[in-house]
Tab-separated table of C-alpha atoms and ligand atoms in Angstrom:
chain	number	residue	atom	x	y	z
D	1	MET	CA	0.000	0.000	0.000
D	2	ALA	CA	1.223	3.486	-0.796
D	3	PRO	CA	2.533	5.320	2.281
D	4	ARG	CA	-0.130	7.716	3.577
D	5	VAL	CA	1.174	11.219	4.122
D	6	VAL	CA	-0.734	14.124	5.604
D	7	LEU	CA	0.622	17.395	4.272
D	8	GLY	CA	-0.388	20.102	6.733
D	9	VAL	CA	-0.068	23.621	5.400
D	10	SER	CA	-0.332	26.622	7.679
D	11	GLY	CA	-0.734	30.252	6.717
D	12	GLY	CA	2.554	31.629	5.507
D	13	ILE	CA	3.683	32.880	2.124
D	14	ALA	CA	5.851	29.752	1.764
D	15	ALA	CA	2.591	27.787	1.303
D	16	TYR	CA	3.246	28.051	-2.437
D	17	LYS	CA	6.398	25.965	-2.006
D	18	ALA	CA	4.306	23.204	-0.411
D	19	CYS	CA	2.675	22.687	-3.829
D	20	GLU	CA	6.036	21.484	-5.136
D	21	LEU	CA	6.515	19.235	-2.106
D	22	LEU	CA	3.027	17.801	-2.704
D	23	ARG	CA	3.861	17.160	-6.345
D	24	ARG	CA	7.052	15.329	-5.451
D	25	LEU	CA	5.246	13.204	-2.865
D	26	THR	CA	2.394	12.203	-5.197
D	27	GLU	CA	4.670	11.560	-8.173
D	28	SER	CA	6.812	9.224	-6.094
D	29	GLY	CA	3.770	7.116	-5.181
D	30	HIS	CA	2.674	8.570	-1.836
D	31	ASP	CA	-0.988	8.864	-0.983
D	32	VAL	CA	-1.242	12.471	0.193
D	33	GLN	CA	-4.066	14.148	2.065
D	34	VAL	CA	-3.559	17.903	2.225
D	35	VAL	CA	-4.888	19.579	5.370
D	36	PRO	CA	-4.498	23.332	5.108
D	37	THR	CA	-5.436	25.837	7.790
D	38	ALA	CA	-7.960	28.546	6.939
D	39	SER	CA	-5.163	31.079	6.668
D	40	ALA	CA	-3.139	28.791	4.372
D	41	LEU	CA	-6.123	28.933	2.007
D	42	GLU	CA	-5.682	32.725	1.847
D	43	PHE	CA	-2.314	32.065	0.198
D	44	VAL	CA	-3.073	28.988	-1.948
D	45	GLY	CA	-6.669	27.992	-2.610
D	46	ALA	CA	-8.344	24.625	-2.046
D	47	PRO	CA	-8.672	23.871	-5.804
D	48	THR	CA	-4.873	23.852	-6.146
D	49	TRP	CA	-4.445	21.372	-3.297
D	50	ALA	CA	-7.337	19.221	-4.499
D	51	ALA	CA	-6.072	19.118	-8.074
D	52	LEU	CA	-2.494	18.290	-7.087
D	53	SER	CA	-3.442	15.655	-4.501
D	54	GLY	CA	-6.483	14.193	-6.286
D	55	LYS	CA	-8.515	14.433	-3.066
D	56	PRO	CA	-11.034	16.863	-1.600
D	57	VAL	CA	-9.509	19.353	0.774
D	58	SER	CA	-10.954	21.053	3.830
D	59	ALA	CA	-9.555	23.179	6.616
D	60	GLN	CA	-12.292	22.555	9.133
D	61	VAL	CA	-13.917	19.649	10.886
D	62	TRP	CA	-17.473	20.182	9.590
D	63	ASP	CA	-17.094	18.593	6.148
D	64	GLN	CA	-17.685	14.843	5.654
D	65	VAL	CA	-18.594	14.595	9.353
D	66	HIS	CA	-19.862	11.018	8.963
D	67	ALA	CA	-16.270	9.942	8.224
D	68	VAL	CA	-15.038	11.632	11.425
D	69	PRO	CA	-12.105	13.210	9.552
D	70	HIS	CA	-10.740	15.001	12.626
D	71	VAL	CA	-9.796	11.565	13.976
D	72	SER	CA	-9.513	9.292	10.962
D	73	ILE	CA	-6.981	11.329	8.954
D	74	GLY	CA	-4.449	11.398	11.777
D	75	GLN	CA	-5.035	7.778	12.786
D	76	ALA	CA	-4.433	6.494	9.265
D	77	ALA	CA	-1.293	8.524	8.539
D	78	ASP	CA	2.200	7.055	8.172
D	79	LEU	CA	3.701	10.546	8.266
D	80	VAL	CA	2.422	14.038	9.011
D	81	VAL	CA	4.528	16.839	7.570
D	82	VAL	CA	3.584	20.448	8.190
D	83	ALA	CA	5.211	22.805	5.683
D	84	PRO	CA	5.245	25.670	6.224
D	85	ALA	CA	4.676	25.534	9.968
D	86	THR	CA	3.903	29.019	11.294
D	87	ALA	CA	4.674	30.254	14.802
D	88	ASP	CA	0.939	30.172	15.517
D	89	LEU	CA	0.501	26.578	14.338
D	90	MET	CA	3.475	25.387	16.409
D	91	ALA	CA	2.153	27.227	19.475
D	92	LYS	CA	-1.189	25.472	19.068
D	93	ALA	CA	0.442	22.091	18.508
D	94	ALA	CA	2.761	22.507	21.495
D	95	HIS	CA	-0.201	23.248	23.773
D	96	GLY	CA	-2.611	20.701	22.370
D	97	LEU	CA	-5.158	23.167	20.971
D	98	ALA	CA	-7.483	21.634	18.424
D	99	ASP	CA	-9.686	24.203	16.716
D	100	ASP	CA	-9.420	23.075	13.099
D	101	LEU	CA	-8.777	19.944	11.057
D	102	LEU	CA	-4.980	20.219	11.076
D	103	THR	CA	-4.621	20.720	14.838
D	104	ASN	CA	-7.061	17.840	15.461
D	105	THR	CA	-5.059	15.668	13.080
D	106	LEU	CA	-1.869	16.468	14.975
D	107	LEU	CA	-3.470	15.252	18.206
D	108	THR	CA	-4.691	11.991	16.730
D	109	ALA	CA	-1.573	11.078	14.712
D	110	ARG	CA	0.710	8.434	16.238
D	111	CYS	CA	3.129	8.346	13.292
D	112	PRO	CA	6.278	10.471	12.886
D	113	VAL	CA	5.521	14.191	12.657
D	114	VAL	CA	7.789	16.633	10.812
D	115	PHE	CA	7.445	20.421	11.093
D	116	ALA	CA	9.200	22.719	8.639
D	117	PRO	CA	8.867	26.169	10.193
D	118	ALA	CA	8.951	29.318	8.061
D	119	MET	CA	8.585	32.821	9.444
D	120	HIS	CA	10.475	36.041	9.972
D	121	THR	CA	13.694	35.789	11.943
D	122	GLU	CA	12.273	37.763	14.884
D	123	MET	CA	9.322	35.397	15.192
D	124	TRP	CA	11.576	32.327	14.963
D	125	GLU	CA	13.975	33.670	17.579
D	126	HIS	CA	11.267	34.814	19.998
D	127	PRO	CA	11.501	32.914	23.295
D	128	ALA	CA	7.866	31.836	22.966
D	129	THR	CA	8.522	30.182	19.601
D	130	GLN	CA	11.783	28.630	20.788
D	131	ALA	CA	10.060	27.230	23.885
D	132	ASN	CA	7.301	25.735	21.726
D	133	VAL	CA	9.875	24.194	19.375
D	134	ALA	CA	11.761	22.711	22.337
D	135	LEU	CA	8.523	21.285	23.747
D	136	LEU	CA	7.558	19.741	20.415
D	137	ARG	CA	11.045	18.253	20.002
D	138	SER	CA	10.947	16.821	23.508
D	139	ARG	CA	7.842	14.914	22.430
D	140	GLY	CA	9.578	13.435	19.397
D	141	VAL	CA	8.404	15.873	16.725
D	142	LEU	CA	11.089	16.506	14.124
D	143	VAL	CA	11.281	20.303	13.812
D	144	ILE	CA	13.573	21.183	10.925
D	145	GLU	CA	15.692	24.301	11.382
D	146	PRO	CA	14.630	27.003	8.903
D	147	ALA	CA	17.080	27.977	6.191
D	148	GLU	CA	18.806	31.341	6.020
D	149	GLY	CA	18.248	33.691	3.118
D	150	ARG	CA	15.708	35.936	1.498
D	151	LEU	CA	12.469	36.298	3.477
D	152	THR	CA	9.103	37.607	2.244
D	153	GLY	CA	10.177	41.179	1.692
D	154	ALA	CA	13.581	42.558	0.868
D	155	ASP	CA	14.958	41.345	4.184
D	156	THR	CA	17.126	38.277	4.729
D	157	GLY	CA	17.820	36.066	7.724
D	158	LYS	CA	16.940	32.743	9.291
D	159	GLY	CA	13.362	31.700	8.684
D	160	ARG	CA	13.076	30.503	5.108
D	161	LEU	CA	11.356	27.258	4.278
D	162	PRO	CA	14.033	24.839	3.000
D	163	GLU	CA	13.744	23.920	-0.683
D	164	PRO	CA	10.904	21.463	-1.438
D	165	ALA	CA	13.318	18.885	-2.896
D	166	GLU	CA	15.251	18.884	0.362
D	167	LEU	CA	12.064	18.642	2.466
D	168	PHE	CA	10.942	15.752	0.303
D	169	ASP	CA	14.264	14.067	1.005
D	170	VAL	CA	13.691	14.354	4.781
D	171	CYS	CA	10.120	12.975	4.450
D	172	VAL	CA	11.299	9.954	2.497
D	173	GLN	CA	14.041	9.230	5.014
D	174	VAL	CA	11.711	9.547	8.017
D	175	LEU	CA	9.166	7.244	6.366
D	176	ALA	CA	11.836	4.680	5.522
D	177	ARG	CA	13.161	4.661	9.065
D	178	ALA	CA	9.696	4.507	10.586
D	179	ALA	CA	8.968	1.432	8.479
D	180	VAL	CA	12.013	-0.315	9.944
D	181	ASP	CA	12.041	0.914	13.508
D	182	ARG	CA	9.348	3.267	14.679
D	183	ALA	CA	10.902	3.788	18.096
D	184	GLY	CA	14.292	4.690	16.713
D	185	VAL	CA	13.208	7.358	14.212
D	186	ALA	CA	14.775	10.275	16.082
D	187	ASP	CA	17.680	8.481	17.775
D	188	LEU	CA	19.944	11.511	17.305
D	189	ASP	CA	17.422	13.848	18.910
D	190	GLY	CA	19.199	16.668	20.713
D	191	ARG	CA	22.635	15.564	19.516
D	192	HIS	CA	24.977	18.053	17.886
D	193	VAL	CA	26.737	16.626	14.886
D	194	LEU	CA	29.418	18.133	12.707
D	195	VAL	CA	30.051	16.846	9.193
D	196	SER	CA	32.730	17.970	6.753
D	197	ALA	CA	32.025	17.644	3.057
D	198	GLY	CA	33.559	18.328	-0.338
D	199	GLY	CA	37.129	18.802	-1.461
D	200	THR	CA	39.421	21.641	-0.451
D	201	ARG	CA	41.385	23.735	-2.942
D	202	GLU	CA	44.886	25.060	-2.573
D	203	PHE	CA	45.645	28.013	-4.810
D	204	LEU	CA	48.756	28.386	-6.914
D	205	ASP	CA	47.639	31.816	-8.104
D	206	PRO	CA	44.282	33.639	-8.267
D	207	VAL	CA	42.930	31.302	-10.959
D	208	ARG	CA	44.664	27.937	-10.514
D	209	PHE	CA	44.372	25.485	-7.682
D	210	LEU	CA	45.202	21.946	-6.634
D	211	GLY	CA	41.932	20.180	-5.943
D	212	ASN	CA	40.311	16.772	-5.935
D	213	ARG	CA	37.240	14.988	-7.224
D	214	SER	CA	35.125	14.994	-4.075
D	215	SER	CA	31.602	16.274	-4.853
D	216	GLY	CA	30.358	16.551	-1.266
D	217	ARG	CA	27.463	14.164	-1.971
D	218	GLN	CA	28.323	11.684	0.777
D	219	GLY	CA	28.799	14.491	3.327
D	220	TYR	CA	25.501	16.120	2.355
D	221	ALA	CA	23.732	12.742	2.494
D	222	LEU	CA	25.131	12.295	6.022
D	223	ALA	CA	23.856	15.737	6.970
D	224	SER	CA	20.328	15.196	5.701
D	225	ALA	CA	20.188	11.711	7.244
D	226	ALA	CA	21.207	13.201	10.607
D	227	VAL	CA	18.446	15.840	10.311
D	228	ALA	CA	15.920	13.069	9.639
D	229	ARG	CA	17.130	11.394	12.854
D	230	GLY	CA	16.611	14.547	14.917
D	231	ALA	CA	20.172	15.913	15.153
D	232	ASP	CA	21.264	19.518	15.165
D	233	VAL	CA	23.595	19.483	12.148
D	234	THR	CA	26.424	21.718	10.984
D	235	VAL	CA	28.260	21.021	7.743
D	236	VAL	CA	31.642	22.517	6.950
D	237	ALA	CA	31.523	22.428	3.158
D	238	ALA	CA	34.484	22.889	0.861
D	239	ASN	CA	33.557	23.856	-2.687
D	240	VAL	CA	30.299	21.935	-2.802
D	241	SER	CA	27.834	22.985	-5.501
D	242	LEU	CA	24.840	20.958	-4.276
D	243	PRO	CA	21.714	22.560	-2.754
D	244	ASP	CA	21.856	22.964	1.031
D	245	PRO	CA	20.185	20.026	2.790
D	246	ALA	CA	17.050	21.021	4.739
D	247	GLY	CA	17.637	22.015	8.340
D	248	VAL	CA	21.431	22.126	8.132
D	249	LYS	CA	23.754	24.996	9.014
D	250	VAL	CA	26.267	25.175	6.176
D	251	VAL	CA	29.646	26.840	6.787
D	252	ARG	CA	31.584	27.367	3.563
D	253	VAL	CA	35.345	27.064	3.302
D	254	THR	CA	37.836	26.765	0.471
D	255	THR	CA	41.188	25.541	1.782
D	256	THR	CA	42.299	22.840	4.211
D	257	ALA	CA	43.552	25.480	6.672
D	258	GLN	CA	40.086	27.113	6.694
D	259	MET	CA	38.409	23.736	7.102
D	260	ARG	CA	40.743	22.912	9.983
D	261	ASP	CA	39.872	26.143	11.795
D	262	GLU	CA	36.112	25.667	11.359
D	263	VAL	CA	36.136	21.969	12.290
D	264	VAL	CA	38.525	22.254	15.241
D	265	GLY	CA	36.643	25.307	16.534
D	266	ARG	CA	33.326	23.447	16.521
D	267	ALA	CA	34.420	19.898	17.352
D	268	ALA	CA	34.458	20.252	21.142
D	269	ALA	CA	30.744	21.115	21.179
D	270	ALA	CA	29.787	18.186	18.939
D	271	ASP	CA	28.586	14.771	20.069
D	272	ALA	CA	29.811	13.314	16.787
D	273	VAL	CA	32.143	14.536	14.071
D	274	VAL	CA	32.212	12.898	10.659
D	275	MET	CA	35.088	13.854	8.380
D	276	ALA	CA	33.586	12.999	5.016
D	277	ALA	CA	35.527	15.749	3.244
D	278	ALA	CA	38.624	15.253	1.162
D	279	PRO	CA	40.963	17.940	2.506
D	280	ALA	CA	43.986	18.421	0.282
D	281	ASP	CA	46.992	16.905	2.021
D	282	PHE	CA	49.414	19.421	0.507
D	283	ARG	CA	49.429	23.102	-0.399
D	284	PRO	CA	51.883	25.196	-2.388
D	285	VAL	CA	54.509	26.847	-0.202
D	286	THR	CA	53.597	30.160	-1.808
D	287	THR	CA	50.543	31.411	-3.621
D	288	SER	CA	51.316	33.951	-6.323
D	289	GLU	CA	49.218	37.103	-6.029
D	290	SER	CA	49.134	37.506	-9.773
D	291	LYS	CA	48.527	34.918	-12.450
D	292	ILE	CA	51.628	32.861	-13.170
D	293	LYS	CA	52.749	33.507	-16.767
D	294	LYS	CA	54.279	31.025	-19.192
D	295	ALA	CA	58.041	31.438	-19.527
D	296	SER	CA	59.187	32.504	-23.000
D	297	ASP	CA	61.883	29.798	-23.037
D	298	GLY	CA	59.254	27.038	-22.833
D	299	SER	CA	60.229	25.955	-19.314
D	300	ALA	CA	57.551	24.969	-16.796
D	301	PRO	CA	57.539	26.258	-13.220
D	302	SER	CA	57.986	23.756	-10.456
D	303	VAL	CA	55.670	23.855	-7.473
D	304	GLU	CA	57.011	23.240	-4.004
D	305	LEU	CA	54.457	21.768	-1.636
D	306	VAL	CA	54.116	21.643	2.120
D	307	GLN	CA	51.901	19.278	4.154
D	308	ASN	CA	48.556	20.471	5.448
D	309	PRO	CA	47.374	19.734	8.992
D	310	ASP	CA	45.589	16.415	9.439
D	311	ILE	CA	42.220	17.544	10.823
D	312	LEU	CA	40.899	14.086	11.680
D	313	ALA	CA	44.051	13.158	13.606
D	314	GLU	CA	43.968	16.469	15.471
D	315	ILE	CA	40.337	16.275	16.626
D	316	SER	CA	40.805	12.622	17.578
D	317	ARG	CA	43.862	13.507	19.653
D	318	GLU	CA	42.287	16.547	21.310
D	319	ARG	CA	38.806	15.110	21.689
D	320	GLY	CA	36.693	17.408	23.811
D	321	ARG	CA	34.410	15.029	25.675
D	322	SER	CA	34.028	11.417	26.586
D	323	GLY	CA	31.310	9.652	24.677
D	324	GLN	CA	32.079	11.686	21.570
D	325	VAL	CA	32.245	9.650	18.366
D	326	ILE	CA	34.691	10.639	15.636
D	327	VAL	CA	34.387	9.150	12.175
D	328	GLY	CA	36.896	9.243	9.340
D	329	PHE	CA	36.729	8.129	5.742
D	330	ALA	CA	39.381	6.297	3.828
D	331	ALA	CA	39.490	6.016	0.083
D	332	GLU	CA	41.903	3.177	-0.599
D	333	THR	CA	43.079	1.218	-3.602
D	334	GLY	CA	45.252	-1.363	-1.878
D	335	ASP	CA	48.721	-2.110	-3.198
D	336	VAL	CA	50.837	-5.120	-4.100
D	337	GLU	CA	51.521	-6.014	-0.479
D	338	ARG	CA	48.466	-4.946	1.463
D	339	SER	CA	44.730	-5.174	0.902
D	340	VAL	CA	42.331	-2.244	1.143
D	341	LEU	CA	41.191	-3.384	4.607
D	342	ASP	CA	44.761	-3.897	5.898
D	343	LEU	CA	45.659	-0.362	4.889
D	344	ALA	CA	42.411	0.947	6.383
D	345	ARG	CA	42.973	-0.803	9.744
D	346	SER	CA	46.359	0.890	10.097
D	347	LYS	CA	44.833	4.223	9.075
D	348	LEU	CA	42.186	3.850	11.811
D	349	THR	CA	44.929	3.372	14.404
D	350	ARG	CA	47.112	6.140	12.965
D	351	LYS	CA	44.297	8.703	12.943
D	352	GLY	CA	42.878	7.690	16.341
D	353	CYS	CA	39.222	7.955	15.318
D	354	ASP	CA	36.426	5.626	16.504
D	355	LEU	CA	35.061	4.565	13.138
D	356	LEU	CA	36.573	4.532	9.674
D	357	VAL	CA	34.363	4.261	6.610
D	358	VAL	CA	36.379	2.518	3.943
D	359	ASN	CA	35.683	2.935	0.240
D	360	ASP	CA	37.485	0.804	-2.280
D	361	VAL	CA	38.241	3.347	-5.012
D	362	SER	CA	40.254	1.088	-7.298
D	363	GLY	CA	37.889	1.828	-10.204
D	364	GLY	CA	37.315	5.520	-9.349
D	365	ALA	CA	33.551	4.833	-9.334
D	366	VAL	CA	32.649	6.537	-6.042
D	367	PHE	CA	33.514	10.125	-6.999
D	368	GLY	CA	30.506	12.258	-7.936
D	369	SER	CA	28.297	9.191	-7.993
D	370	THR	CA	25.002	8.988	-6.108
D	371	GLU	CA	25.783	5.421	-5.033
D	372	ASN	CA	28.385	3.977	-2.763
D	373	GLU	CA	29.358	0.876	-0.831
D	374	ALA	CA	31.639	0.659	2.134
D	375	VAL	CA	33.019	-1.239	5.073
D	376	ILE	CA	32.936	0.453	8.481
D	377	LEU	CA	35.862	-0.442	10.723
D	378	ALA	CA	35.530	0.334	14.418
D	379	ALA	CA	38.304	0.917	16.947
D	380	ASP	CA	36.514	-1.647	19.132
D	381	GLY	CA	37.332	-4.261	16.469
D	382	ALA	CA	33.948	-4.445	14.735
D	383	GLU	CA	33.827	-4.645	10.942
D	384	ILE	CA	30.478	-3.804	9.351
D	385	LYS	CA	29.871	-4.342	5.656
D	386	VAL	CA	27.512	-1.738	4.213
D	387	PRO	CA	25.813	-3.113	1.124
D	388	HIS	CA	25.835	-1.254	-2.171
D	389	GLY	CA	23.199	1.469	-2.108
D	390	THR	CA	22.590	5.185	-2.328
D	391	LYS	CA	24.827	7.575	-0.432
D	392	GLY	CA	21.721	8.134	1.748
D	393	SER	CA	21.517	4.485	2.748
D	394	VAL	CA	25.265	4.425	3.444
D	395	ALA	CA	24.764	7.573	5.560
D	396	HIS	CA	22.113	5.853	7.686
D	397	ALA	CA	24.349	2.809	8.129
D	398	ILE	CA	27.069	5.148	9.432
D	399	TRP	CA	24.676	6.933	11.828
D	400	ASP	CA	23.463	3.524	13.068
D	401	GLN	CA	27.032	2.805	14.173
D	402	VAL	CA	27.530	6.305	15.605
D	403	ALA	CA	24.229	6.205	17.529
D	404	ALA	CA	25.149	2.845	19.043
D	405	ARG	CA	28.423	4.276	20.364
D	406	LEU	CA	27.362	7.732	21.601
D	407	GLY	CA	27.801	8.138	25.325
D	408	ASP	CA	25.403	9.902	27.664
D	409	ASP	CA	28.005	12.494	28.605
D	410	THR	CA	27.035	14.797	25.791
D	411	ASN	CA	25.575	18.081	24.909
D	412	ARG	CA	21.953	17.157	25.148
B	1	CTP	N1	41.682	14.110	6.499
B	1	CTP	C1	41.840	15.170	7.349
B	1	CTP	N2	42.804	16.102	7.109
B	1	CTP	C2	43.623	15.974	6.045
B	1	CTP	C3	43.472	14.875	5.170
B	1	CTP	C4	42.485	13.960	5.434
B	1	CTP	O1	41.086	15.286	8.316
B	1	CTP	N3	44.554	16.884	5.842
B	1	CTP	C5	40.632	13.117	6.794
B	1	CTP	C6	39.624	12.907	5.705
B	1	CTP	O2	38.502	13.757	5.845
B	1	CTP	C7	39.233	11.453	5.901
B	1	CTP	C8	40.495	10.820	6.465
B	1	CTP	O3	41.276	11.903	6.964
B	1	CTP	O4	38.219	11.327	6.868
B	1	CTP	C9	41.296	9.975	5.537
B	1	CTP	O5	41.938	10.721	4.581
B	1	CTP	P1	43.115	10.120	3.683
B	1	CTP	O6	43.454	11.174	2.700
B	1	CTP	O7	42.711	8.794	3.179
B	1	CTP	O8	44.208	9.942	4.765
B	1	CTP	P2	45.751	10.228	4.678
B	1	CTP	O9	46.207	10.464	6.069
B	1	CTP	O10	45.995	11.293	3.704
B	1	CTP	O11	46.329	8.861	4.220
B	1	CTP	P3	47.113	8.468	2.898
B	1	CTP	O12	48.482	8.325	3.375
B	1	CTP	O13	46.455	7.205	2.502
B	1	CTP	O14	46.923	9.584	1.926
């Protein structure tokens, strides 16, 4: 049977973006019942929701009373997602008010509930809103952090609804996890996680750099998987050109030195750090301020390199708290004497991290691809084979191992 999703829409201008989320959900085979609030219908009318969902739409409890919709819609749902969730709607939900179909549905639903708030920065930051968000989270509701950027008017700040494609991604992940383990849906709730992603660049001159093929896909998949599991997620992203995952704070860097500063500065406050980035191991000793010109005699310049700091080794050595889990990645090809896993085991010891996700890159297939397969080696001796799958499924396999090892002495 198609998964049954209730799409709650409350009254904010971002209601128009929920049309795109609805479209993605229906086109991927979900059975979607839209439940707007009366004020949402001021922004996008019932005919739009009905046409896109293929179902009648009502904001109040007085239609189809014989079917008891104020109870039946919530009871039957596999997922309730409210996008956009206004400050008013969250206040009502936090306090159990039930004066329309959506708030009744929220009280009767026993499935995972996702809220994607959207409002002006002042409203989001107001202590009343923050207290309501904290209360909802404490009850297991997944409240996605709003994105930063352009708001309704000319102003910018935190409060934007994340892009519909990214919200869709969270919904799919929450549904998939709920199908496997309902109790464990938000097992990273209240945890702070830090993920590095992408490949750093080291500049020879203003236009040329040494770089690598990392796309940032695995790091971004880890970030969005952690959001779907309830974590507070920061990504330090080096030269990633993918859309920001929903609910994630993205800190942009270019070089390994910048990545080191951002990661080391934030690591102590994190319950888990996953170094999925490919920081360049070397940088030129000097960076020319002007573009390096070809020599007239046909000779080529030589580039002297110096080693960059090893971020993973440093945060593992200086780890800020007990119970913190630090994860590294290793892209290995093996050599004539040693297998991929032999080399990876010594790397795990050398770096001092708790888990090492090992990719066999002999064929170069992993770079830029949406799929991956891996073996996770643990410092406690465990060896977990992660079957071939999307970078999202590999991400969840990694968080499974992290969640199992997180101590209680954390930031929660
Ligand atoms: N890493 C890091 N800082 C660096 C280089 C790598 O934190 N300057 C991290 C990567 O994010 C990854 C892990 O270390 O999680 C493994 O990187 P890899 O390049 O395979 O390790 P190296 O120490 O460079 O080993 P090798 O000798 O195989 O190149």
